[in-house]
Every structure is written in structure tokens, then in C-alpha cells.
Short mmCIF file of C-alpha atoms and ligand atoms in Angstrom, two decimals:
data_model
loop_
_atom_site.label_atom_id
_atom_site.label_comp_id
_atom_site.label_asym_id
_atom_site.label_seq_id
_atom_site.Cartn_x
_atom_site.Cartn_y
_atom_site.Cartn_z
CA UNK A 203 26.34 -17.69 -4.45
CA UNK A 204 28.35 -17.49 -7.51
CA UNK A 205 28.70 -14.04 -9.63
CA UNK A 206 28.51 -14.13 -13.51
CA UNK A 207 29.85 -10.85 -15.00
CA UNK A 208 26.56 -9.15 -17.77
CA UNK A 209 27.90 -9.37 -20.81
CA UNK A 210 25.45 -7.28 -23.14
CA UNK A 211 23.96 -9.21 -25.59
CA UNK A 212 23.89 -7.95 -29.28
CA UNK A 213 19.77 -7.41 -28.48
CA UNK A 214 20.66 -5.52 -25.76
CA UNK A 215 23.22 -3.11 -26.82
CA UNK A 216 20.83 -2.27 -30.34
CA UNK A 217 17.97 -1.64 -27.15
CA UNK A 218 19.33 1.46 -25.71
CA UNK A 219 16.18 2.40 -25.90
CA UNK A 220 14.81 0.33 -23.27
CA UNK A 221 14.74 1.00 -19.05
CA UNK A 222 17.32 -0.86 -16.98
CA UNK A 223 14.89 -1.95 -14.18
CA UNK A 224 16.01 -2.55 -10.76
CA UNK A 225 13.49 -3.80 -7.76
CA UNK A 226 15.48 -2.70 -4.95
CA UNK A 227 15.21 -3.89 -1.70
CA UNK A 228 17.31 -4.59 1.68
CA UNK A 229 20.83 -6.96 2.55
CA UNK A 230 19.34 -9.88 4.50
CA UNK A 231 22.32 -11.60 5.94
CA UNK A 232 20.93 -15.00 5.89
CA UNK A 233 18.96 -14.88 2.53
CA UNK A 234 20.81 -12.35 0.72
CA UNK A 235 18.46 -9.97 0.21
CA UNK A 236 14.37 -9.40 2.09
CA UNK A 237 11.15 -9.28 0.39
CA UNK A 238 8.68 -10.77 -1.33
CA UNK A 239 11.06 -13.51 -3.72
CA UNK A 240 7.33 -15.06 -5.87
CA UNK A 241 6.56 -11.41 -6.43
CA UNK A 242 9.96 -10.19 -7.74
CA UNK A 243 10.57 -13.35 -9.85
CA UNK A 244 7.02 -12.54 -11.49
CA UNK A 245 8.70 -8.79 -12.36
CA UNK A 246 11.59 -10.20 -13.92
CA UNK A 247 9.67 -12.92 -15.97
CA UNK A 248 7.24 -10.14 -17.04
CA UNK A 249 10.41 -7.79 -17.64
CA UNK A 250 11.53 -10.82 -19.86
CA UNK A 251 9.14 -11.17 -22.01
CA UNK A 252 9.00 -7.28 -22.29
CA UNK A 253 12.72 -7.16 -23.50
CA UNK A 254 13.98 -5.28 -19.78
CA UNK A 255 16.50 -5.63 -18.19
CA UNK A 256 15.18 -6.56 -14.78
CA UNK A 257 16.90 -7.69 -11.71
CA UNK A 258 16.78 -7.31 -7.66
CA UNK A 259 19.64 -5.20 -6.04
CA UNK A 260 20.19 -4.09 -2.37
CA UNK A 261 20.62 -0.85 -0.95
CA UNK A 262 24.42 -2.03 -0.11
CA UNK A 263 24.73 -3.60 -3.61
CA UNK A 264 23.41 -0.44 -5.50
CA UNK A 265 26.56 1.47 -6.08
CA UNK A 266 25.46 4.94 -7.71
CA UNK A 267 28.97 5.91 -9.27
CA UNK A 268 30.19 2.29 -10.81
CA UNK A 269 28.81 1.38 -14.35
CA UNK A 270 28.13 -2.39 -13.42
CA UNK A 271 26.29 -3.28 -10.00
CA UNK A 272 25.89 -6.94 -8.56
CA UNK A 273 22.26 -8.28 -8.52
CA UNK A 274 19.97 -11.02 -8.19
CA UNK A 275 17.99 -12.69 -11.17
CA UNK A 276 15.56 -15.65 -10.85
CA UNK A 277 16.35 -18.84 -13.03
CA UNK A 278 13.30 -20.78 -13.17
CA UNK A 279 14.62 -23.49 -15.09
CA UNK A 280 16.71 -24.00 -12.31
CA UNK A 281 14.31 -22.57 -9.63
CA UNK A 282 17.43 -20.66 -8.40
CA UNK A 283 18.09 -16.88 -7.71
CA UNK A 284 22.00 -16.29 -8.40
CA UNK A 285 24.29 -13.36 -8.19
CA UNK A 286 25.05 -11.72 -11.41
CA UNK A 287 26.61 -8.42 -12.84
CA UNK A 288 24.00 -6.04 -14.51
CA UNK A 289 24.15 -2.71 -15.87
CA UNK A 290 23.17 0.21 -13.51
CA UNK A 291 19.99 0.60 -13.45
CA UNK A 292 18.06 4.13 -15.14
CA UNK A 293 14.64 3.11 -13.04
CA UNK A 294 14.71 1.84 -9.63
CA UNK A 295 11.13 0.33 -8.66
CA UNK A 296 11.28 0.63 -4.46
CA UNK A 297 10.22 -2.58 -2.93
CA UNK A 298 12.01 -2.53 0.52
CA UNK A 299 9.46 -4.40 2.33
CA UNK A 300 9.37 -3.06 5.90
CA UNK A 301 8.97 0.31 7.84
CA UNK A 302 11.45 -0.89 9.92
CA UNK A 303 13.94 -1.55 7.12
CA UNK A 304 13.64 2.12 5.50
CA UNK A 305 13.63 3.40 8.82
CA UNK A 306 17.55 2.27 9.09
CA UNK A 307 19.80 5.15 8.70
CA UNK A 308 22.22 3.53 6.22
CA UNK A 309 18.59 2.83 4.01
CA UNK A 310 17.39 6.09 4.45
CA UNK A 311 20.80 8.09 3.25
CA UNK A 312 20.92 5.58 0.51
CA UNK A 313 17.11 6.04 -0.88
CA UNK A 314 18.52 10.23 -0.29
CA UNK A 315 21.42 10.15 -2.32
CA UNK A 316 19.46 7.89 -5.17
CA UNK A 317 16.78 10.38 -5.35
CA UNK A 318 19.36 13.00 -6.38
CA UNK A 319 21.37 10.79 -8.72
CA UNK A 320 21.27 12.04 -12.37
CA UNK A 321 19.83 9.23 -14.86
CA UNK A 322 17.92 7.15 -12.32
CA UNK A 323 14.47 7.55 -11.58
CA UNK A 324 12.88 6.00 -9.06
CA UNK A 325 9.50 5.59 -7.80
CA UNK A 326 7.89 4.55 -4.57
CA UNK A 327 10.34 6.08 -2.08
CA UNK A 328 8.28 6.03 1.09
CA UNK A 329 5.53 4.21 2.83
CA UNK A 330 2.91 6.06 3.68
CA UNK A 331 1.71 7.13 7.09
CA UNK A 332 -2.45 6.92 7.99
CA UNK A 333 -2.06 10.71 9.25
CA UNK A 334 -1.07 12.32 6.72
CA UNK A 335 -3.05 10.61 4.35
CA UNK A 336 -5.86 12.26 6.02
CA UNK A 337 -4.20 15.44 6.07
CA UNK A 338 -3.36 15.35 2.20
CA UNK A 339 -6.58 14.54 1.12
CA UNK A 340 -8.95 16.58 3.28
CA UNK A 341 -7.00 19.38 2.17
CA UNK A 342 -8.35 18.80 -1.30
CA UNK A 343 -11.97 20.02 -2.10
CA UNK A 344 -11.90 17.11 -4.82
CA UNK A 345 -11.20 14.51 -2.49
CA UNK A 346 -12.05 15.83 0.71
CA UNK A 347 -15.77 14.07 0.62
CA UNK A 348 -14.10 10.46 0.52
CA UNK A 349 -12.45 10.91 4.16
CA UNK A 350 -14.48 9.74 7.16
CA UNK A 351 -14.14 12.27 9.91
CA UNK A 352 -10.43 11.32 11.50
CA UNK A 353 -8.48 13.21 14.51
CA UNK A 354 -5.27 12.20 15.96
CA UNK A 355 -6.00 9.82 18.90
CA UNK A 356 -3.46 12.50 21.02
CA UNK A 357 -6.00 12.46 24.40
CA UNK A 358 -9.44 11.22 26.12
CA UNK A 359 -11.01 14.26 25.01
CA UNK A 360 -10.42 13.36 20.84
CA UNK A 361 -12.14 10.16 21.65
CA UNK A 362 -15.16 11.93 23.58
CA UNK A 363 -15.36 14.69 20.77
CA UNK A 364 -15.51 12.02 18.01
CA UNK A 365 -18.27 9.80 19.98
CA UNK A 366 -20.72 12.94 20.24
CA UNK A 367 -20.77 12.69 16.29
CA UNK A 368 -20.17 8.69 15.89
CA UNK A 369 -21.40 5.76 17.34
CA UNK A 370 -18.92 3.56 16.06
CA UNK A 371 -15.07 4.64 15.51
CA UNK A 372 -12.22 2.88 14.14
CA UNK A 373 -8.72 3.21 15.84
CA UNK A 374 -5.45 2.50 13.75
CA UNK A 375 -2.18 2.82 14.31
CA UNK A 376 -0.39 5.63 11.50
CA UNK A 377 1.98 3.49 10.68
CA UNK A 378 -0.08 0.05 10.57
CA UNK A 379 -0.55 -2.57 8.18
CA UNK A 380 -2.38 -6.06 7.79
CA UNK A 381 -4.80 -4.97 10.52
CA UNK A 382 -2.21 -5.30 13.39
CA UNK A 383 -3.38 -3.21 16.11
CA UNK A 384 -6.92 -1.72 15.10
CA UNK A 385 -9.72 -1.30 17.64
CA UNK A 386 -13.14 -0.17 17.09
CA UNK A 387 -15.46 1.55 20.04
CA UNK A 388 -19.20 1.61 19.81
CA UNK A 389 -21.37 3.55 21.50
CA UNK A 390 -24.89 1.96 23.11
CA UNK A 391 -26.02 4.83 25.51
CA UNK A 392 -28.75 2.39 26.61
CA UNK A 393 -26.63 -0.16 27.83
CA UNK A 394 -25.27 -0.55 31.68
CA UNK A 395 -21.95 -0.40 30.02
CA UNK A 396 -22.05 1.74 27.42
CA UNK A 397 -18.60 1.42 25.72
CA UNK A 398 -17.82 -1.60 23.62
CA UNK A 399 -14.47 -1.52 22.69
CA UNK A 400 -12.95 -4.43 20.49
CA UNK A 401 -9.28 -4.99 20.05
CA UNK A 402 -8.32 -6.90 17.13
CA UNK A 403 -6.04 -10.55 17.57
CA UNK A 404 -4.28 -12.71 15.88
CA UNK A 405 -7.45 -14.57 15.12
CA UNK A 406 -11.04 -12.92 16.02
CA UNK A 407 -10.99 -10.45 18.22
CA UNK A 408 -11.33 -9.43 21.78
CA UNK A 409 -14.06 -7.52 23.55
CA UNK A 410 -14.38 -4.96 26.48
CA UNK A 411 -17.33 -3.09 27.78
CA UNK A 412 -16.30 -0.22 29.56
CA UNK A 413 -18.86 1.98 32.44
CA UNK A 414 -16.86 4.88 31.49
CA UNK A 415 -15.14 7.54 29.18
CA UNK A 416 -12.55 7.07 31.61
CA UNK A 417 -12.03 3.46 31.66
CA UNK A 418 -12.69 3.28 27.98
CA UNK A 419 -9.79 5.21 27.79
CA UNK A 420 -7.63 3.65 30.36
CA UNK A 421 -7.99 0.18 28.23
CA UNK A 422 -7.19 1.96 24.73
CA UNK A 423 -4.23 3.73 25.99
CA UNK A 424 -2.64 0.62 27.78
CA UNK A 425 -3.16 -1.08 24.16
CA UNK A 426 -2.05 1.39 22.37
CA UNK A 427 1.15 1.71 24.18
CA UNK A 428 2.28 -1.69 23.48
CA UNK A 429 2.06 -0.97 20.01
CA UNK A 430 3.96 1.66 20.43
CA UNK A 431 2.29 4.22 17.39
CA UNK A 432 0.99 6.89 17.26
CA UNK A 433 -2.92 6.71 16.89
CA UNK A 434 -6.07 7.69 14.40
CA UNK A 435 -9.12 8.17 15.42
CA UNK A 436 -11.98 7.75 12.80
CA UNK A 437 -15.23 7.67 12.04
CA UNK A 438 -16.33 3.83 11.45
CA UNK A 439 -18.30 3.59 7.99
CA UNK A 440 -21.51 1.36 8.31
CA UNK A 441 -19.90 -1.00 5.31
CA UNK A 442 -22.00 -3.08 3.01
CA UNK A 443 -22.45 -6.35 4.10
CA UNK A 444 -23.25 -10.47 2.74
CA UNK A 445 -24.50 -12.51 5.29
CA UNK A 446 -23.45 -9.79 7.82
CA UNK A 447 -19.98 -9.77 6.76
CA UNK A 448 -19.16 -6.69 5.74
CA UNK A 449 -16.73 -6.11 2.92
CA UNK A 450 -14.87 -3.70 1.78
CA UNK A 451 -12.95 -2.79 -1.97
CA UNK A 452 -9.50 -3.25 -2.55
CA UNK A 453 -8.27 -1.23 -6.11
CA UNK A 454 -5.08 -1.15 -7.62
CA UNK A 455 -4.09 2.23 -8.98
CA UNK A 456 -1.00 2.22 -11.33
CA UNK A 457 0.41 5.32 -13.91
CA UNK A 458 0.58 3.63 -17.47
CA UNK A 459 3.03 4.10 -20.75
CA UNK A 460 1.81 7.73 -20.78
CA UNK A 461 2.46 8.34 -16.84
CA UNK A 462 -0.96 8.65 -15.86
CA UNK A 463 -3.12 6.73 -12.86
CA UNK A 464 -5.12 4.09 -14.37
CA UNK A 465 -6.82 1.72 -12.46
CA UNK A 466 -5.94 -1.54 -12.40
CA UNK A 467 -8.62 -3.74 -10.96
CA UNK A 468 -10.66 -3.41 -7.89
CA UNK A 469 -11.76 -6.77 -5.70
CA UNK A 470 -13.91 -7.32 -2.80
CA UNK A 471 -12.34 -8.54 0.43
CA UNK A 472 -15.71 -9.97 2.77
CA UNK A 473 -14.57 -10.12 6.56
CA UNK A 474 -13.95 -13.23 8.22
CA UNK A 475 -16.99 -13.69 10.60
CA UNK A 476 -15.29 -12.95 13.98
CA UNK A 477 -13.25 -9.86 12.18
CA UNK A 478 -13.10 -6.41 12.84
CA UNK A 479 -11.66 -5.74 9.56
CA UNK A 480 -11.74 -7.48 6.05
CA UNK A 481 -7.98 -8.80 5.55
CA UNK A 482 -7.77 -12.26 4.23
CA UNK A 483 -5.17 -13.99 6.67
CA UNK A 484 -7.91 -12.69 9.13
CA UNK A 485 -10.46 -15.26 8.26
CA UNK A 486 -11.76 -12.68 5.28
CA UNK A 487 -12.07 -13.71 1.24
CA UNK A 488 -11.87 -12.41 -1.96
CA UNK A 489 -15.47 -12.03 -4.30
CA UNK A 490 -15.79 -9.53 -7.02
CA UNK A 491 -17.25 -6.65 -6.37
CA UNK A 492 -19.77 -6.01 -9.16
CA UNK A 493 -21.33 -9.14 -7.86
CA UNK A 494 -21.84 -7.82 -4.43
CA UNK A 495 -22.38 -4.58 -5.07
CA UNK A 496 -25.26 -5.83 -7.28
CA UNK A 497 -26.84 -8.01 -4.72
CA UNK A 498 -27.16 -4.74 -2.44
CA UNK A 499 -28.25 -2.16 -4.54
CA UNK A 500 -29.83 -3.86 -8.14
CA UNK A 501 -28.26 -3.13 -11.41
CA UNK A 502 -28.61 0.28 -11.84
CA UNK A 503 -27.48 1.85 -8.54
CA UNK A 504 -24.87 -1.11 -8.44
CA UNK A 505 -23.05 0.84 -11.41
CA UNK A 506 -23.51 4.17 -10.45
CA UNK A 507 -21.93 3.19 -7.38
CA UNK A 508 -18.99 1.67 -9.18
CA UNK A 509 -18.57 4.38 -11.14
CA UNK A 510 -18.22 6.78 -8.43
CA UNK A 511 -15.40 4.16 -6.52
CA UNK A 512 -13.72 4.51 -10.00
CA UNK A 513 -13.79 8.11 -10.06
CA UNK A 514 -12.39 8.54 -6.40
CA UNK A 515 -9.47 6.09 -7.18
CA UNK A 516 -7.95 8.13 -9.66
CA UNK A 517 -9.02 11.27 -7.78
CA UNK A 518 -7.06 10.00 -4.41
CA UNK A 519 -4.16 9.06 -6.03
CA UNK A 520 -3.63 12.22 -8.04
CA UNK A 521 -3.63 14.10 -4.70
CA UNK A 522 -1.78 11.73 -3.03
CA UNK A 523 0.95 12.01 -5.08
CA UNK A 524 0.81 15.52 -5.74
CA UNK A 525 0.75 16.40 -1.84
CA UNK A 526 3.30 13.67 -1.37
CA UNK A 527 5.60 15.61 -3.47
CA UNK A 528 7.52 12.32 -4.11
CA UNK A 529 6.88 10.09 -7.70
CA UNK A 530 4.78 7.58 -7.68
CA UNK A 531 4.10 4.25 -9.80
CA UNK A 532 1.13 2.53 -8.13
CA UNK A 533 -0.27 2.31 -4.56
CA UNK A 534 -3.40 0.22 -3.65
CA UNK A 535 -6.17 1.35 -1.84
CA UNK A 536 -9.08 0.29 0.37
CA UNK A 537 -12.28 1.84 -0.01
CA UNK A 538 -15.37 1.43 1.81
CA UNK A 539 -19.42 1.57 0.35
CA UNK A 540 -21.57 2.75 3.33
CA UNK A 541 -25.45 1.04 3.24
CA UNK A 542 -26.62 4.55 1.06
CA UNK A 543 -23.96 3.74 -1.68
CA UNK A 544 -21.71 6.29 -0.77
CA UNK A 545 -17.76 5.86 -1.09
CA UNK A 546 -15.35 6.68 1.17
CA UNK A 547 -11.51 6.25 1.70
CA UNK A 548 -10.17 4.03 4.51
CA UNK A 549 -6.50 3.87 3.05
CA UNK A 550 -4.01 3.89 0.84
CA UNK A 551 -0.62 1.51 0.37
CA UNK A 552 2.03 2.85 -1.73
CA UNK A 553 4.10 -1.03 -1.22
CA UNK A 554 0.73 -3.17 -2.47
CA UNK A 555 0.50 -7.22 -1.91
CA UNK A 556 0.17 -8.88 -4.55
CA UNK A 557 -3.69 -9.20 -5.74
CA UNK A 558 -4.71 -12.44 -5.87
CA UNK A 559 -7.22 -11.81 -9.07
CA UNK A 560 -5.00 -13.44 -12.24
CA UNK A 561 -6.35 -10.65 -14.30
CA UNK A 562 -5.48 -7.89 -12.03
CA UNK A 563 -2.14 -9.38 -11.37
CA UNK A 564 -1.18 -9.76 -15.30
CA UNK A 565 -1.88 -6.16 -15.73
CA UNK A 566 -0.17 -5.16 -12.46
CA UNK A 567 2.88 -6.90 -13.37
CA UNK A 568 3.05 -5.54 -17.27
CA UNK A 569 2.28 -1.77 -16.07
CA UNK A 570 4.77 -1.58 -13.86
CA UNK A 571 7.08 -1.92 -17.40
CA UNK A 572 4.70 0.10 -19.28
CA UNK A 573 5.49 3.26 -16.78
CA UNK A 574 9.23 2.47 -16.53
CA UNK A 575 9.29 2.50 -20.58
CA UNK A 576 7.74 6.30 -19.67
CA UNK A 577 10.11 7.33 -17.42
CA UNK A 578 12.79 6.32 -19.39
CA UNK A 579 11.92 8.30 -22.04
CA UNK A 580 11.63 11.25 -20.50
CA UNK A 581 15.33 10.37 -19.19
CA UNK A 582 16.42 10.53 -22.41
CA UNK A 583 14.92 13.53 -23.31
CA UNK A 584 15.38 15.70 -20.69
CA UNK A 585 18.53 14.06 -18.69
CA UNK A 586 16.87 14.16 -15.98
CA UNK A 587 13.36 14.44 -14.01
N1 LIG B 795 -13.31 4.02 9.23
C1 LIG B 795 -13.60 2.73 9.02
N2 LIG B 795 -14.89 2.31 8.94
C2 LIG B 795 -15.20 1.02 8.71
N3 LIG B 795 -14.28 0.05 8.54
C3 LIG B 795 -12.98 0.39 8.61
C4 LIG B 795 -12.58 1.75 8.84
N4 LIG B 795 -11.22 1.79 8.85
C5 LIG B 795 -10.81 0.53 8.64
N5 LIG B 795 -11.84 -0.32 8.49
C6 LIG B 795 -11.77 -1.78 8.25
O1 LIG B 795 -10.53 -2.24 8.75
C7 LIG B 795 -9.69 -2.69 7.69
C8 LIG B 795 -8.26 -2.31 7.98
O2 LIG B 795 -8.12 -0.91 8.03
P1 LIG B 795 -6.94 -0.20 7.26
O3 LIG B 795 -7.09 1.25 7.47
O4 LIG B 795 -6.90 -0.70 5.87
O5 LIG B 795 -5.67 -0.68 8.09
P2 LIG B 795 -4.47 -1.69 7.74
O6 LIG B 795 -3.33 -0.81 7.42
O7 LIG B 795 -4.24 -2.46 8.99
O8 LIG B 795 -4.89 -2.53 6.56
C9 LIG B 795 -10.27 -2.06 6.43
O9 LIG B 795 -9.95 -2.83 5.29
C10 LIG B 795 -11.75 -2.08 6.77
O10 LIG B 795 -12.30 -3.37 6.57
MG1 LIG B 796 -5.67 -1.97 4.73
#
């Protein structure tokens, strides 16, 4: 790939004013760099038309102490990414796409020393982990009545505790995503074998009914151990369902030009029919939820209920980044509706996919600018923080 030096344009030199915006990711040694490419060519169209400076850089490429770093920007008139000099950046916009990849040491001194790095500010650091979630928002008398009743899954006696109180109960791995590696157990004391369990494939999923607590357990242990995660153990929410599909709400919480969560747009994601959970490469599908919501509870109750969601999204992620202790731009979110309209949290993204509303995605895209133009200024002001 061939490198052209930045040369400042006259527009850019009068815009001092403006963020330097780097989506930073990982070295990929076949592709150059890992993540999603349609999603960060959108940023630096959107950045574009914004006037920003916008570009991709890699944690080996970001060099804190030079005044020029090499990066990646998207041609589309030549559908091409190439290699270019840019300025360093003052806002770095995390987008290293997989636990594994921050888990790297060489990532994780990196993402350190850029957190400490005078005139850069960057958001997103970490992904999150299911547990602590929980932890940070039970602790919260504001958001405490959004969590379903969770323990860690640490022993046979957590799941018999948690089945006294709940007849159905979700298991998820902390660090999960995309559905990979959830169970559910239901309880049907009247039944020979009492203990449904259902493991979650590729496609569908797979069922067990177990005699006993201890061969219930036996079976979720042995799956459990090939993913190789630490466990949750929740209580399952009865969701809302269409034609016995339930569904669930996926929001998009972002901070805006004046650094404060907003919500961005909230969808519906209805489960495939053979699914234990809602995700669309599962079978599952987008609807809107105002629609649905409507179908199940009339007009009136429909909005109250949508109110409330709204109210809890900006709720959450004000505690979640407060407890987090680390700055945050956006994170998505999945929310459930039990069958009595009330809302509760299943969990929270701070690296969200790409919606797949246009709306929603417009606005995703543009905020993302609109808080960068806010940090920046408080760069300016302040030097630093
Ligand atoms: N406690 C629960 N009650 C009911 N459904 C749940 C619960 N937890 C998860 N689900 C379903 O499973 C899906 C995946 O769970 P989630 O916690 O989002 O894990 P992942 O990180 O794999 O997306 C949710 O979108 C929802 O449809
Ligand atoms: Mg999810």
C-alpha cells in the first residue's frame, strides 16, 4: 500500500477548531488493519461531510510522541482504503473489534499509555463484562429495578437457589456476545424429568431434560467448560411475544454536542422461531417497536411503556458510565418488556453493530462527530480531561 504524506489544506489549517478523529483499531497482518471496514468508511464519509479529519489507525501505527501518524482513509471513488500521513489525532474513537484483541498485552499497554496522553481523549476503552454490569447497576437505587435477579453461575447450589425463585433462567457467558454460548433451564416440577435445559447452536438450538439437580448440572458444567467463561446466572424475563416469538428492544444510547446520553433509536429484534434468543444471524428480524408494543398492550399502555424503556436507557447508561469510571461515547443496549409491561435490562454493549434502521444509523454516525466536536472543546479549554 502506498503512503501519501497530509499536507494540510488551507481549510484545514483556518479549522483548528475542529477534532482530529481517529477510529483506532488492531495490525492485521494480512489486511492491514481488523474490524468492521463498511462501518469505518461510513465514519469517515460522515466525518467528511462534517469538515473532520477522520481516519483509521492501529495500535502499532498510533505513535503518541510524533506529530504525524500513518493511517488508513477510504477512497470511494476508487473503492480503495490507502495508507496516508495524518495529523495526530486529539480524539481517538476505540473500535478494536475483539476481546481477544484488547486482551493482547502490547494492546492493552498501548490503550494505558493513550489514556494518560495529554491532548487526546478517547472514549470507549473497554468492553464490558455481563458481571459487572450487574454489579454496577444493582448498586444503584435508580437503576437497580431494571436488573432481573442474576448470581454468578460459581456452583450447583447458585443454580438450585435461583430455581426456588424462577422457573425459567438464562445462562450467559460474562464475556459473551452474538448469543454464543447461552443456555436457558426451565423448571416443570410436574414432569418425569423436570429440568429442561436448552443450549443454544449455530442454528436452533439443542435440548436436554435432565431427572436431576445433579445431572442438570453435570450437562451445564461440561458446556460451560468448553466455552471456557466464566458464567451468569439470571432470571429469564417472560418477553413479549408475535406469533410466539418473543422479541426483545435493541436502543442506541450516544452523548451528543453537549456530552450528554441521548438516545438514539430503539428497534425490535423478534426471535427466529427455533431461537433461544432474538439475534438476527440467529434466524431473528428487525420490526419497530411502537408497532409491536402496540399490538400487545393498545395505544395508551403501548406509550407508557415506551416511555418508561426511554427513561431506563438514559438511566443505565449514566450509571454505567459513572461506575465504569472510564468515558464513554455510546454503548447499545438490549432491553426486555415482560407480558405486564414492565422493563428490564438484559445488557449492555459499549462496541455496538451497526443498526440496521437508516434513520438510526444517520444519527449514529453524525453523533459520534457531534460528541467529538465536545470533547474537543473542552481540550482546548482545559488542556486536558
Ligand atoms: N434474562 C433474560 N430473560 C429473557 N431473555 C433473555 C435474558 N437474557 C438474555 N435473553 C435473550 O437472549 C438474548 C441474548 O442475551 P444477551 O445478554 O444480549 O447476550 P449476548 O451478549 O450473547 O447478546 C437477548 O437479546 C434476549 O433475547
Ligand atoms: Mg445481546
Amino acid at each position: 500500500m502506498r503512503i501519501k504524506a497530509y499536507r494540510a489544506s488551507p481549510v484545514a489549517r483556518l479549522a483548528d477548531d475542529r477534532p482530529v478523529v481517529a477510529i483506532l483499531t488492531v495490525d492485521d497482518e494480512i489486511q492491514s488493519f481488523r474490524g468492521n471496514r463498511a462501518n469505518f468508511a461510513d465514519l469517515i464519509q460522515t466525518g467528511r461531510e462534517l469538515g473532520v479529519t477522520t481516519y483509521v489507525v492501529t495500535i502499532n501505527d498510533l505513535k503518541l510522541k510524533s506529530p504525524e501518524v500513518v493511517g488508513y482513509t477510504y477512497r470511494p471513488e476508487e473503492e480503495a482504503w490507502v495508507q496516508e500521513k495524518f495529523p495526530r489525532p486529539n480524539i481517538v474513537y476505540n473500535r478494536i473489534p475483539l476481546r481477544e484483541d484488547e486482551r493482547q498485552p502490547n494492546v492493552k499497554r498501548k490503550l494505558a499509555l493513550i489514556s494518560r496522553q495529554p491532548g487526546i481523549k478517547m472514549f470507549n476503552r473497554r468492553f464490558f463484562n455481563k458481571w459487572l454490569l450487574f454489579r454496577w447497576l444493582y448498586n444503584n437505587p435508580s437503576t437497580r429495578r431494571f436488573i432481573p435477579d442474576t448470581k454468578k453461575l460459581t456452583d450447583v447450589f447458585v443454580l438450585a437457589g435461583l430455581l426456588k425463585r424462577h422457573r425459567l433462567l438464562y445462562l450467559k457467558p460474562v464475556r459473551g456476545k452474538a448469543g454464543v454460548g447461552i443456555m436457558t433451564v426451565k423448571v416443570q416440577p410436574e414432569k418425569h424429568l423436570p429440568y429442561r435445559l436448552q443450549i443454544q447452536e449455530e442454528r436452533g438450538s439443542r435440548t436436554y431434560r435432565c431427572s436431576t439437580m445433579r445431572s442438570l448440572w453435570h450437562r451445564v458444567s461440561e458446556y460451560s467448560e468448553t466455552i471456557g467463561e466464566p458464567y451468569i446466572a439470571q432470571q429469564g424475563i417472560a418477553l413479549v411475544s408475535v406469533d410466539d416469538r418473543p422479541f426483545d428492544l435493541r436502543a442506541l444510547a450516544q452523548k451528543n454536542q453537549a456530552g450528554k446520553w441521548e438516545l438514539t433509536g430503539i428497534g425490535a429484534r423478534v426471535a427466529g422461531n427455533t431461537s433461544i434468543t432474538t439475534h438476527v444471524p440467529r434466524g431473528g428480524n428487525i420490526d419497530d417497536p411502537e408497532k409491536l408494543l402496540t399490538g400487545i398492550f393498545g395505544a395508551e399502555k403501548a406509550q407508557q411503556v415506551l416511555a418508561n424503556v426511554k427513561r431506563a436507557i438514559l438511566l443505565i447508561a449514566r450509571q454505567i458510565e459513572r461506575a465504569s469510571r472510564s468515558r464513554l461515547g455510546e454503548m447499545s443496549m438490549d432491553l426486555g418488556v415482560d407480558t405486564n409491561g414492565n422493563v428490564w435490562f438484559l445488557e449492555a454493549n459499549s462496541k455496538p453493530m451497526k443498526f440496521d434502521e437508516t434513520d438510526i444509523r444517520q444519527k449514529s454516525l453524525q453523533r459520534i462527530f457531534h460528541y467529538s466536536f465536545f470533547l474537543h472543546r473542552g481540550t482546548k479549554q482545559t488542556g486536558r480531561r
